[in-house]
Structures are given as structure tokens and as C-alpha cells.
């Protein structure tokens, strides 16, 4: 393990000497716990706080990207459906549920998927997702392998919950869990927070690391052995999420493109959603805050918004390409979050508004590593009910309304 002197050296290089403030008060095992955390942390993420290294400073030239629209899809439904069902039947499609986030905005202290969105009956977010996937299993007559990414913080709760709920009727031999990596959290002035005298505050490092974490967990061999070619990655918090959607899978296969992303039409130019577009000729996602006024309001020859198709965190990637880009570095995003921390008096404080930054890589940046991506338009009210907040926009309330609208008993 790293020595105290080496730890001091690395901490002083990054201006983080306060981490050892209580070191002399700690007992032997606490000292070891702290030193081993220091050893494991990649302090170079802190360099992303410097303005010149910020991700937004490094973007290329954007251009709009069209989509296969709801109308196009209706016309080709049979073809897409057959190709998709075929791929699923032949075990060429797996799904990855990104459930490593902390869901700080929802303010629920268990994994987000354990949230009961039901009103008159119990209906957990995980259950909604499994029910949706079961529709496909029934349609295709084959189980879809499901890989669930957790984090150190929520792994045990998640696994135990699935067991306790008997996997909501899914065949458990088709479900595997794997754990993602962590990164330190810092205050707005760049000092790493402590959670206790011997514990550095760390949090999941974003959903972009899902494939490398899956590989590290040894699951790629299994994926290869099963002959899986396509992976559908999706977020935990959209309770209307269609998973391994045969029509989407079939459309991507039929297009001959390397990947696909589900999109919804933006309701108005100022909607806060990332848009699938081209960046220097390659597929990419531009975040709403990166768009200029001109990009936001630009119209095409039909009077439609040119940057029109917002992503809903549902992508289809090809396993060969994922392997080829495995060692490519994803950009690190510095995001503002509520971070519990130990104050001057040694008390643990749970802030009610963002008090610092976390460092995250994002799955959407993988899209820019693809040679091509099919934007596949879906109906917002049928497929997009995100649970981000307790109330208001993208909330428990709005998701409940949408579940009801889609005939799901809650
Ligand atoms: P969000 O960007 O909504 O983040 O995640 P979050 O941490 O869940 O929630 P807030 O921002 O703190 O309220 C989008 C998806 O990515 C997953 C989440 O579980 C969700 O499915 N995710 C996010 C991870 O799997 N790992 C992460 O480190 C972050």
C-alpha cells in the first residue's frame, strides 16, 4: 500500500492536504482505509476543473441530423419488426440497465429503481422496466439477457431487492449485475470532500464507464459466448422505457448503420434536452446548454426545427465497435450535485442544494465514437416518462400521469 509520505506528496501536488487532517487521530485500520482510498483515487480528474481543460471548450462544428420518423417507421414496421424479432430470437441482443446513479434530485435514499411509483398498488420502477421487457420476451418467445450496472453505494440493496421480489418474474439466469467505478467529489473551490475522518467522499463516475466496467466484471466473455451482437443501453428512470424494442433493433440492422439512438421531437426550441446531431461529420449529442440561439431556433425547409431530435437515453450499440473503442478516453463532465460531507466539527451534513462537483463520463459521448448512428423517432408520451424529481417537470407526478395515459394500472 502507498506510504504516508507518498500520500502526502500526491495530495500536495493537487492541493488536497486537508484529507490527512485527522490522520494522527485514527486507529491503525482507519489509517489503512484512508491510505488505500488515496491510492485508488485518480486525482488527475481534478485537472478538469481548470477552464482550459473543460469539455465544452473542445467541441467541433455541429450540423443537424435527420431521423427515421414515426411515419417512416409505420411504413416499414413489418420489415423492422421481423428483423428485430429474428435478432432477439437468435440471442443477438442484450440489454444494459444503467442503475449506478445516486438519484440525488429525487431525494430517495434507496436505489432509484426501488422507488414505488404505484398509488393504489405497489409498482416499483424496476418492476415497470421488467414488465416492459417481458412484453418483448413474450413477443419474441426468447429471454433477453439483462445486465444491470450498480455502484458500490447501491449494489447490495439492488441485488437483494431483485432477489426479494423474485426478479419480478424474469428468469434470473438471464440477469447479471456488475459494479461501476467511483470518482472523488469536490467542493465548488475544488477541495475533495470527506465523508468521515478516514473516508473520502466518492461517488459513481457517471454512466459512460458502463462498458469498461462490464468488461472488468468478466461479462464480455459471456456476451461473446452467447453470440450477442447488439447491446441496448437504457436509463433506470424512464418508466415507459421500451427495452430491446424489436422495431428499433430491426431498423438499426436494416439501416446498416453502426448504432442507433431513440429520439423524441422537441416540443419547443428551448426544451432542455440533448439533441442527436453531427459534430465534425460524426454522430454526436449536443447538450441544450451548448446550443447557440441560432442552433436552437434554426428551421429546415419545411419549417421544422433543424436540431429537432432529443435523446432519451436509449441507445443500441454494436459489440464489435464497443470492443474497438474500449480504450478510447471519454471526456469528463464536471457536474453540480448535492454532496453529503463532514463539516469542521466532524458532523455529517446533507445539503439541500448542490454544494460541489462530481466528475462523470457519459454514455452519450460514446455516440460520437460511432461511425454512424440511426436517430429513431418515438412517440414521447408512449415511451418517455422520466422520474428525475419528486415534483414538477420529469417527476413522480408526471410519470404517474403518463403511466395512466398508457393504460398501466398504478
Ligand atoms: P442521471 O444523469 O439522471 O443521474 O442518470 P443520477 O445520478 O441517477 O441522478 P441525479 O442527477 O443525482 O438526480 C441517468 C442514468 O444514468 C445512470 C442513472 O442510474 C440513470 O439511469 N447513472 C448515472 C449510472 O448508472 N451511473 C452514474 O454514475 C450516473
Coordinates of C-alpha atoms and ligand atoms in Angstrom, one line a residue:
X1 CA 0.0 0.0 0.0
X2 CA 1.0 3.6 -0.6
X3 CA 3.2 5.1 2.3
X4 CA 2.1 8.1 4.3
X5 CA 4.9 10.1 2.6
X6 CA 3.8 9.2 -0.9
X7 CA 0.3 10.1 0.0
X8 CA 1.4 13.5 1.3
X9 CA 3.3 14.1 -1.9
X10 CA 0.3 13.3 -4.2
X11 CA -2.1 15.3 -2.0
X12 CA 0.2 18.4 -2.0
X13 CA 0.6 18.2 -5.8
X14 CA -3.2 18.5 -6.1
X15 CA -3.7 20.9 -3.1
X16 CA -5.6 18.3 -1.1
X17 CA -3.6 18.1 2.1
X18 CA -6.7 18.6 4.2
X19 CA -7.5 14.9 3.6
X20 CA -4.9 13.9 6.2
X21 CA -6.1 16.5 8.8
X22 CA -7.3 13.8 11.2
X23 CA -4.7 11.1 10.3
X24 CA -2.9 11.1 13.6
X25 CA -6.2 10.6 15.5
X26 CA -7.1 7.5 13.5
X27 CA -6.5 3.9 14.6
X28 CA -4.4 1.6 12.5
X29 CA -7.3 0.1 10.4
X30 CA -8.7 3.6 9.7
X31 CA -5.3 4.8 8.7
X32 CA -5.0 1.9 6.2
X33 CA -8.6 2.6 4.9
X34 CA -7.7 6.2 4.2
X35 CA -4.3 5.4 2.6
X36 CA -5.9 2.7 0.4
X37 CA -8.6 5.1 -0.8
X38 CA -5.9 7.7 -1.6
X39 CA -4.0 5.1 -3.6
X40 CA -7.1 4.1 -5.6
X41 CA -8.2 7.6 -6.5
X42 CA -7.4 9.0 -9.9
X43 CA -6.5 12.6 -8.8
X44 CA -6.0 13.7 -12.4
X45 CA -9.8 14.1 -12.8
X46 CA -9.3 17.3 -10.8
X47 CA -7.5 18.8 -13.8
X48 CA -10.9 19.0 -15.4
X49 CA -11.7 21.9 -13.1
X50 CA -9.3 24.1 -15.0
X51 CA -11.2 26.1 -17.6
X52 CA -8.8 25.3 -20.4
X53 CA -9.5 21.6 -19.9
X54 CA -13.3 21.9 -19.8
X55 CA -15.2 19.6 -22.2
X56 CA -17.3 22.4 -23.7
X57 CA -14.2 24.3 -24.9
X58 CA -13.3 21.3 -27.1
X59 CA -16.4 20.8 -29.3
X60 CA -16.3 20.7 -33.1
X61 CA -18.6 22.0 -35.7
X62 CA -22.2 20.9 -35.4
X63 CA -24.8 20.2 -38.2
X64 CA -28.3 18.8 -38.0
X65 CA -29.0 15.1 -38.4
X66 CA -32.3 13.7 -39.7
X67 CA -34.2 10.7 -38.2
X68 CA -36.3 7.8 -39.3
X69 CA -39.6 9.4 -38.3
X70 CA -42.7 7.9 -36.7
X71 CA -44.3 7.9 -40.2
X72 CA -41.3 6.2 -41.8
X73 CA -41.3 3.6 -39.1
X74 CA -45.1 2.9 -39.5
X75 CA -44.5 2.3 -43.3
X76 CA -41.7 -0.2 -42.7
X77 CA -43.0 -1.7 -39.5
X78 CA -43.2 -5.3 -40.8
X79 CA -39.7 -5.3 -42.1
X80 CA -38.2 -3.8 -38.9
X81 CA -40.2 -6.0 -36.6
X82 CA -39.3 -9.2 -38.4
X83 CA -35.6 -8.3 -38.4
X84 CA -35.7 -7.3 -34.8
X85 CA -37.6 -10.4 -33.6
X86 CA -35.2 -12.6 -35.5
X87 CA -32.2 -11.0 -33.8
X88 CA -33.7 -11.4 -30.4
X89 CA -34.8 -15.0 -31.0
X90 CA -31.2 -15.8 -32.1
X91 CA -29.9 -14.2 -28.9
X92 CA -28.1 -11.4 -30.7
X93 CA -29.5 -8.7 -28.5
X94 CA -28.8 -7.9 -24.8
X95 CA -29.8 -5.0 -22.6
X96 CA -27.9 -3.0 -20.1
X97 CA -29.7 -1.2 -17.4
X98 CA -27.8 1.8 -16.1
X99 CA -28.7 1.9 -12.4
X100 CA -25.5 3.1 -10.8
X101 CA -26.7 6.7 -10.3
X102 CA -27.5 8.2 -7.0
X103 CA -30.7 9.9 -8.0
X104 CA -29.9 12.9 -5.8
X105 CA -32.7 15.0 -7.4
X106 CA -35.4 12.5 -6.4
X107 CA -34.1 12.5 -2.8
X108 CA -34.9 8.9 -2.2
X109 CA -32.3 7.2 -0.1
X110 CA -32.5 3.8 -1.8
X111 CA -31.6 2.9 -5.4
X112 CA -34.0 4.8 -7.7
X113 CA -35.4 1.5 -9.1
X114 CA -36.7 0.6 -5.7
X115 CA -39.0 3.6 -5.7
X116 CA -42.7 2.7 -5.5
X117 CA -44.4 4.7 -8.3
X118 CA -47.7 2.9 -7.6
X119 CA -50.6 4.7 -6.0
X120 CA -53.2 2.0 -5.3
X121 CA -50.8 -0.8 -5.6
X122 CA -47.1 -1.5 -5.3
X123 CA -45.3 -0.8 -8.6
X124 CA -41.6 -0.3 -8.3
X125 CA -39.6 1.4 -11.0
X126 CA -37.5 -1.7 -11.6
X127 CA -40.8 -3.6 -11.9
X128 CA -42.0 -1.2 -14.6
X129 CA -38.8 -1.9 -16.6
X130 CA -39.0 -5.6 -16.2
X131 CA -42.7 -5.6 -17.2
X132 CA -41.8 -3.6 -20.3
X133 CA -39.0 -6.1 -21.2
X134 CA -41.4 -9.0 -20.6
X135 CA -43.6 -7.7 -23.4
X136 CA -40.6 -8.3 -25.8
X137 CA -39.8 -11.7 -24.3
X138 CA -43.4 -12.8 -24.9
X139 CA -43.4 -11.3 -28.4
X140 CA -40.1 -12.9 -29.4
X141 CA -40.5 -16.1 -27.4
X142 CA -37.0 -15.7 -26.1
X143 CA -35.4 -14.2 -23.0
X144 CA -33.2 -11.2 -23.4
X145 CA -30.0 -11.2 -21.3
X146 CA -30.2 -8.2 -19.0
X147 CA -27.1 -6.7 -17.4
X148 CA -27.7 -4.3 -14.5
X149 CA -25.0 -1.8 -13.6
X150 CA -24.9 -0.7 -10.0
X151 CA -22.4 1.2 -7.9
X152 CA -20.6 0.4 -4.7
X153 CA -23.2 2.6 -3.0
X154 CA -26.3 0.7 -4.1
X155 CA -25.1 -2.7 -5.2
X156 CA -26.3 -4.8 -2.2
X157 CA -29.6 -3.1 -2.0
X158 CA -30.3 -3.6 -5.7
X159 CA -29.3 -7.2 -5.8
X160 CA -31.2 -8.0 -2.6
X161 CA -34.3 -6.2 -3.8
X162 CA -34.4 -8.2 -7.1
X163 CA -34.0 -11.4 -5.1
X164 CA -36.7 -10.5 -2.6
X165 CA -39.0 -9.6 -5.5
X166 CA -38.2 -12.8 -7.3
X167 CA -36.9 -10.8 -10.2
X168 CA -40.4 -9.6 -10.9
X169 CA -41.0 -12.9 -12.8
X170 CA -37.9 -12.6 -15.1
X171 CA -35.7 -15.7 -15.5
X172 CA -32.9 -14.8 -13.1
X173 CA -30.4 -16.9 -15.1
X174 CA -30.7 -14.1 -17.7
X175 CA -29.9 -11.3 -15.2
X176 CA -26.4 -10.3 -14.1
X177 CA -25.2 -7.4 -12.0
X178 CA -21.9 -5.5 -12.3
X179 CA -20.5 -2.6 -10.4
X180 CA -19.2 0.7 -11.9
X181 CA -16.2 2.8 -10.8
X182 CA -16.1 5.7 -8.4
X183 CA -14.6 9.2 -8.5
X184 CA -14.0 11.8 -5.8
X185 CA -16.4 14.6 -5.2
X186 CA -15.2 18.2 -4.5
X187 CA -16.5 21.5 -3.1
X188 CA -17.0 24.4 -5.5
X189 CA -13.5 25.5 -4.7
X190 CA -12.0 22.2 -5.7
X191 CA -11.3 20.6 -2.3
X192 CA -12.2 16.9 -2.1
X193 CA -15.0 16.4 0.4
X194 CA -14.6 14.0 3.3
X195 CA -17.5 11.7 4.5
X196 CA -15.7 10.9 7.7
X197 CA -12.3 11.4 9.3
X198 CA -10.9 8.3 7.5
X199 CA -13.3 8.4 4.4
X200 CA -13.0 10.4 1.3
X201 CA -16.3 11.3 -0.4
X202 CA -16.5 9.3 -3.6
X203 CA -19.4 8.8 -6.0
X204 CA -20.3 6.8 -9.1
X205 CA -18.2 8.2 -12.0
X206 CA -21.1 8.6 -14.5
X207 CA -22.8 6.2 -16.8
X208 CA -20.1 6.4 -19.6
X209 CA -18.0 3.7 -17.9
X210 CA -20.6 1.0 -18.3
X211 CA -18.8 -1.0 -21.0
X212 CA -15.4 -0.9 -19.4
X213 CA -17.0 -1.9 -16.1
X214 CA -18.8 -4.7 -17.7
X215 CA -15.6 -6.0 -19.3
X216 CA -13.7 -5.7 -16.0
X217 CA -16.5 -7.8 -14.4
X218 CA -15.7 -10.5 -16.8
X219 CA -19.0 -10.4 -18.6
X220 CA -17.7 -9.8 -22.1
X221 CA -16.7 -13.4 -22.4
X222 CA -20.2 -14.4 -21.6
X223 CA -21.6 -11.9 -24.2
X224 CA -19.2 -13.3 -26.8
X225 CA -20.1 -16.9 -25.9
X226 CA -23.8 -16.2 -26.2
X227 CA -23.2 -14.6 -29.7
X228 CA -24.6 -11.3 -28.6
X229 CA -24.0 -8.6 -31.3
X230 CA -26.1 -5.7 -30.1
X231 CA -26.5 -4.0 -26.7
X232 CA -29.4 -1.8 -25.8
X233 CA -28.3 0.6 -23.1
X234 CA -31.0 2.4 -21.2
X235 CA -31.6 4.5 -18.0
X236 CA -33.3 3.3 -14.9
X237 CA -35.6 6.3 -14.5
X238 CA -37.8 6.2 -17.6
X239 CA -40.8 4.0 -16.5
X240 CA -42.1 3.8 -20.1
X241 CA -38.8 2.7 -21.5
X242 CA -39.1 0.2 -24.3
X243 CA -36.2 -2.2 -23.9
X244 CA -34.8 -4.3 -26.7
X245 CA -37.6 -2.9 -28.8
X246 CA -37.7 -5.3 -31.8
X247 CA -38.7 -2.5 -34.2
X248 CA -35.8 -0.3 -33.1
X249 CA -33.4 -3.2 -33.3
X250 CA -34.7 -4.2 -36.7
X251 CA -34.5 -0.6 -38.0
X252 CA -30.9 -0.2 -37.0
X253 CA -29.9 -3.6 -38.5
X254 CA -31.9 -2.7 -41.7
X255 CA -30.2 0.7 -42.0
X256 CA -26.7 -0.9 -41.9
X257 CA -25.6 1.9 -39.6
X258 CA -23.3 1.1 -36.7
X259 CA -25.5 2.3 -33.8
X260 CA -28.9 3.7 -33.0
X261 CA -30.5 6.2 -30.6
X262 CA -34.1 6.7 -29.7
X263 CA -35.2 10.3 -30.0
X264 CA -38.3 12.4 -29.5
X265 CA -39.3 15.5 -31.3
X266 CA -38.5 18.6 -29.3
X267 CA -41.7 20.4 -28.3
X268 CA -40.1 23.8 -28.4
X269 CA -36.7 25.3 -29.2
X270 CA -35.8 25.9 -25.5
X271 CA -36.5 22.4 -24.3
X272 CA -33.7 21.2 -22.0
X273 CA -32.7 18.1 -23.8
X274 CA -29.6 16.9 -25.6
X275 CA -30.0 16.7 -29.4
X276 CA -28.7 14.0 -31.7
X277 CA -26.8 15.7 -34.5
X278 CA -23.5 15.7 -36.4
X279 CA -20.2 17.0 -35.0
X280 CA -17.4 17.3 -37.5
X281 CA -19.4 14.9 -39.6
X282 CA -19.7 12.2 -37.0
X283 CA -22.8 11.4 -34.9
X284 CA -22.9 13.3 -31.6
X285 CA -25.1 14.8 -28.9
X286 CA -25.1 18.5 -28.3
X287 CA -26.4 19.4 -24.8
X288 CA -29.1 22.1 -24.6
X289 CA -26.7 24.5 -22.8
X290 CA -24.1 24.1 -25.5
X291 CA -26.5 25.2 -28.3
X292 CA -26.3 28.7 -29.6
X293 CA -29.5 30.7 -30.0
X294 CA -29.1 30.3 -33.8
X295 CA -28.9 26.5 -33.4
X296 CA -31.8 26.3 -31.1
X297 CA -34.1 28.3 -33.4
X298 CA -32.8 27.2 -36.9
X299 CA -35.6 25.8 -39.1
X300 CA -35.3 23.5 -42.1
X301 CA -37.0 24.0 -45.5
X302 CA -40.3 22.5 -44.1
X303 CA -40.3 25.0 -41.2
X304 CA -39.3 22.2 -38.7
X305 CA -36.6 22.8 -36.0
X306 CA -33.3 21.7 -37.6
X307 CA -32.0 20.4 -34.3
X308 CA -35.1 18.7 -33.5
X309 CA -34.5 15.2 -32.2
X310 CA -33.8 15.0 -28.4
X311 CA -32.3 11.8 -26.9
X312 CA -34.0 9.8 -24.2
X313 CA -31.0 7.7 -23.0
X314 CA -31.9 4.6 -25.1
X315 CA -29.1 3.5 -27.4
X316 CA -28.2 0.4 -29.4
X317 CA -24.5 -0.3 -29.8
X318 CA -22.7 -3.0 -31.7
X319 CA -20.4 -5.2 -29.6
X320 CA -17.6 -5.2 -32.1
X321 CA -17.4 -1.5 -32.1
X322 CA -17.7 -1.3 -28.3
X323 CA -14.7 -3.5 -28.1
X324 CA -12.8 -1.5 -30.7
X325 CA -13.3 1.8 -28.7
X326 CA -12.9 0.2 -25.3
X327 CA -9.7 2.0 -24.5
X328 CA -10.7 5.4 -26.0
X329 CA -10.9 8.1 -23.4
X330 CA -14.3 9.6 -22.9
X331 CA -14.5 13.3 -21.9
X332 CA -15.1 14.0 -18.3
X333 CA -18.0 16.3 -17.4
X334 CA -17.9 18.4 -14.2
X335 CA -21.5 18.4 -12.8
X336 CA -23.0 20.2 -9.8
X337 CA -24.6 17.9 -7.3
X338 CA -25.7 17.7 -3.6
X339 CA -22.8 16.0 -1.8
X340 CA -23.0 14.9 1.8
X341 CA -19.8 15.9 3.6
X342 CA -18.2 16.2 7.1
X343 CA -18.0 19.7 8.3
X344 CA -15.4 21.4 10.5
X345 CA -16.9 19.9 13.7
X346 CA -16.8 16.4 12.3
X347 CA -20.6 16.3 11.7
X348 CA -22.1 14.8 8.5
X349 CA -24.1 17.4 6.6
X350 CA -26.7 16.5 3.9
X351 CA -27.1 19.7 1.8
X352 CA -30.4 20.5 0.3
X353 CA -28.9 22.2 -2.8
X354 CA -25.8 21.5 -4.9
X355 CA -22.7 22.2 -3.0
X356 CA -20.0 20.9 -5.2
X357 CA -18.9 19.0 -8.3
X358 CA -18.8 15.3 -9.3
X359 CA -16.8 14.0 -12.3
X360 CA -18.7 11.9 -14.8
X361 CA -18.2 10.3 -18.1
X362 CA -21.5 9.9 -20.1
X363 CA -22.8 7.2 -22.3
X364 CA -23.9 9.9 -24.8
X365 CA -20.3 10.6 -25.6
X366 CA -20.0 7.1 -26.9
X367 CA -22.2 8.1 -29.7
X368 CA -19.5 10.4 -31.0
X369 CA -17.2 7.4 -31.2
X370 CA -19.5 5.6 -33.7
X371 CA -19.1 5.9 -37.4
X372 CA -22.8 6.3 -37.8
X373 CA -26.0 6.4 -35.7
X374 CA -29.6 6.0 -36.7
X375 CA -31.9 8.5 -35.0
X376 CA -35.1 6.6 -34.4
X377 CA -38.1 8.7 -33.5
X378 CA -40.6 7.5 -31.0
X379 CA -43.7 9.0 -29.5
X380 CA -42.8 10.9 -26.4
X381 CA -46.0 10.2 -24.5
X382 CA -45.7 6.5 -25.1
X383 CA -42.0 6.0 -24.4
X384 CA -40.7 8.8 -22.3
X385 CA -41.7 9.2 -18.6
X386 CA -38.5 10.1 -16.7
X387 CA -38.5 10.2 -12.9
X388 CA -35.9 12.7 -12.1
X389 CA -37.5 14.9 -9.5
X390 CA -40.1 14.4 -6.7
X391 CA -42.4 17.1 -8.1
X392 CA -42.8 19.3 -11.2
X393 CA -41.1 18.5 -14.5
X394 CA -39.9 14.9 -15.1
X395 CA -41.2 13.9 -11.7
X396 CA -43.0 11.1 -9.9
X397 CA -46.3 13.0 -10.6
X398 CA -45.7 13.5 -14.3
X399 CA -44.6 9.9 -14.7
X400 CA -47.7 8.6 -12.9
X401 CA -49.9 10.6 -15.3
X402 CA -48.1 9.1 -18.3
X403 CA -48.3 5.6 -16.9
X404 CA -52.1 6.1 -16.5
X405 CA -52.4 7.6 -20.0
X406 CA -50.8 4.4 -21.3
X407 CA -53.3 2.2 -19.6
X408 CA -50.9 0.9 -16.9
X409 CA -52.6 0.4 -13.5
X410 CA -50.8 2.2 -10.8
Ligands
LIG1 P1 -28.8 10.9 -14.2 O1 -27.9 11.7 -15.1 O2 -30.2 11.2 -14.0 O3 -28.0 10.9 -12.8 O4 -28.6 9.4 -14.7 P2 -28.5 10.3 -11.4 O5 -27.2 10.2 -10.5 O6 -29.2 9.0 -11.5 O7 -29.5 11.3 -10.8 P3 -29.3 12.8 -10.1 O8 -28.7 13.6 -11.2 O9 -28.3 12.6 -9.0 O10 -30.6 13.2 -9.7 C1 -29.1 8.9 -15.9 C2 -29.0 7.4 -15.9 O11 -27.6 7.0 -15.7 C3 -27.4 6.2 -14.6 C4 -28.6 6.5 -13.7 O12 -28.8 5.5 -12.8 C5 -29.7 6.7 -14.7 O13 -30.2 5.5 -15.2 N1 -26.1 6.5 -13.9 C6 -25.8 7.8 -13.6 C7 -25.3 5.5 -13.7 O14 -25.6 4.3 -13.9 N2 -24.1 5.8 -13.1 C8 -23.7 7.1 -12.8 O15 -22.6 7.3 -12.3 C9 -24.6 8.1 -13.1

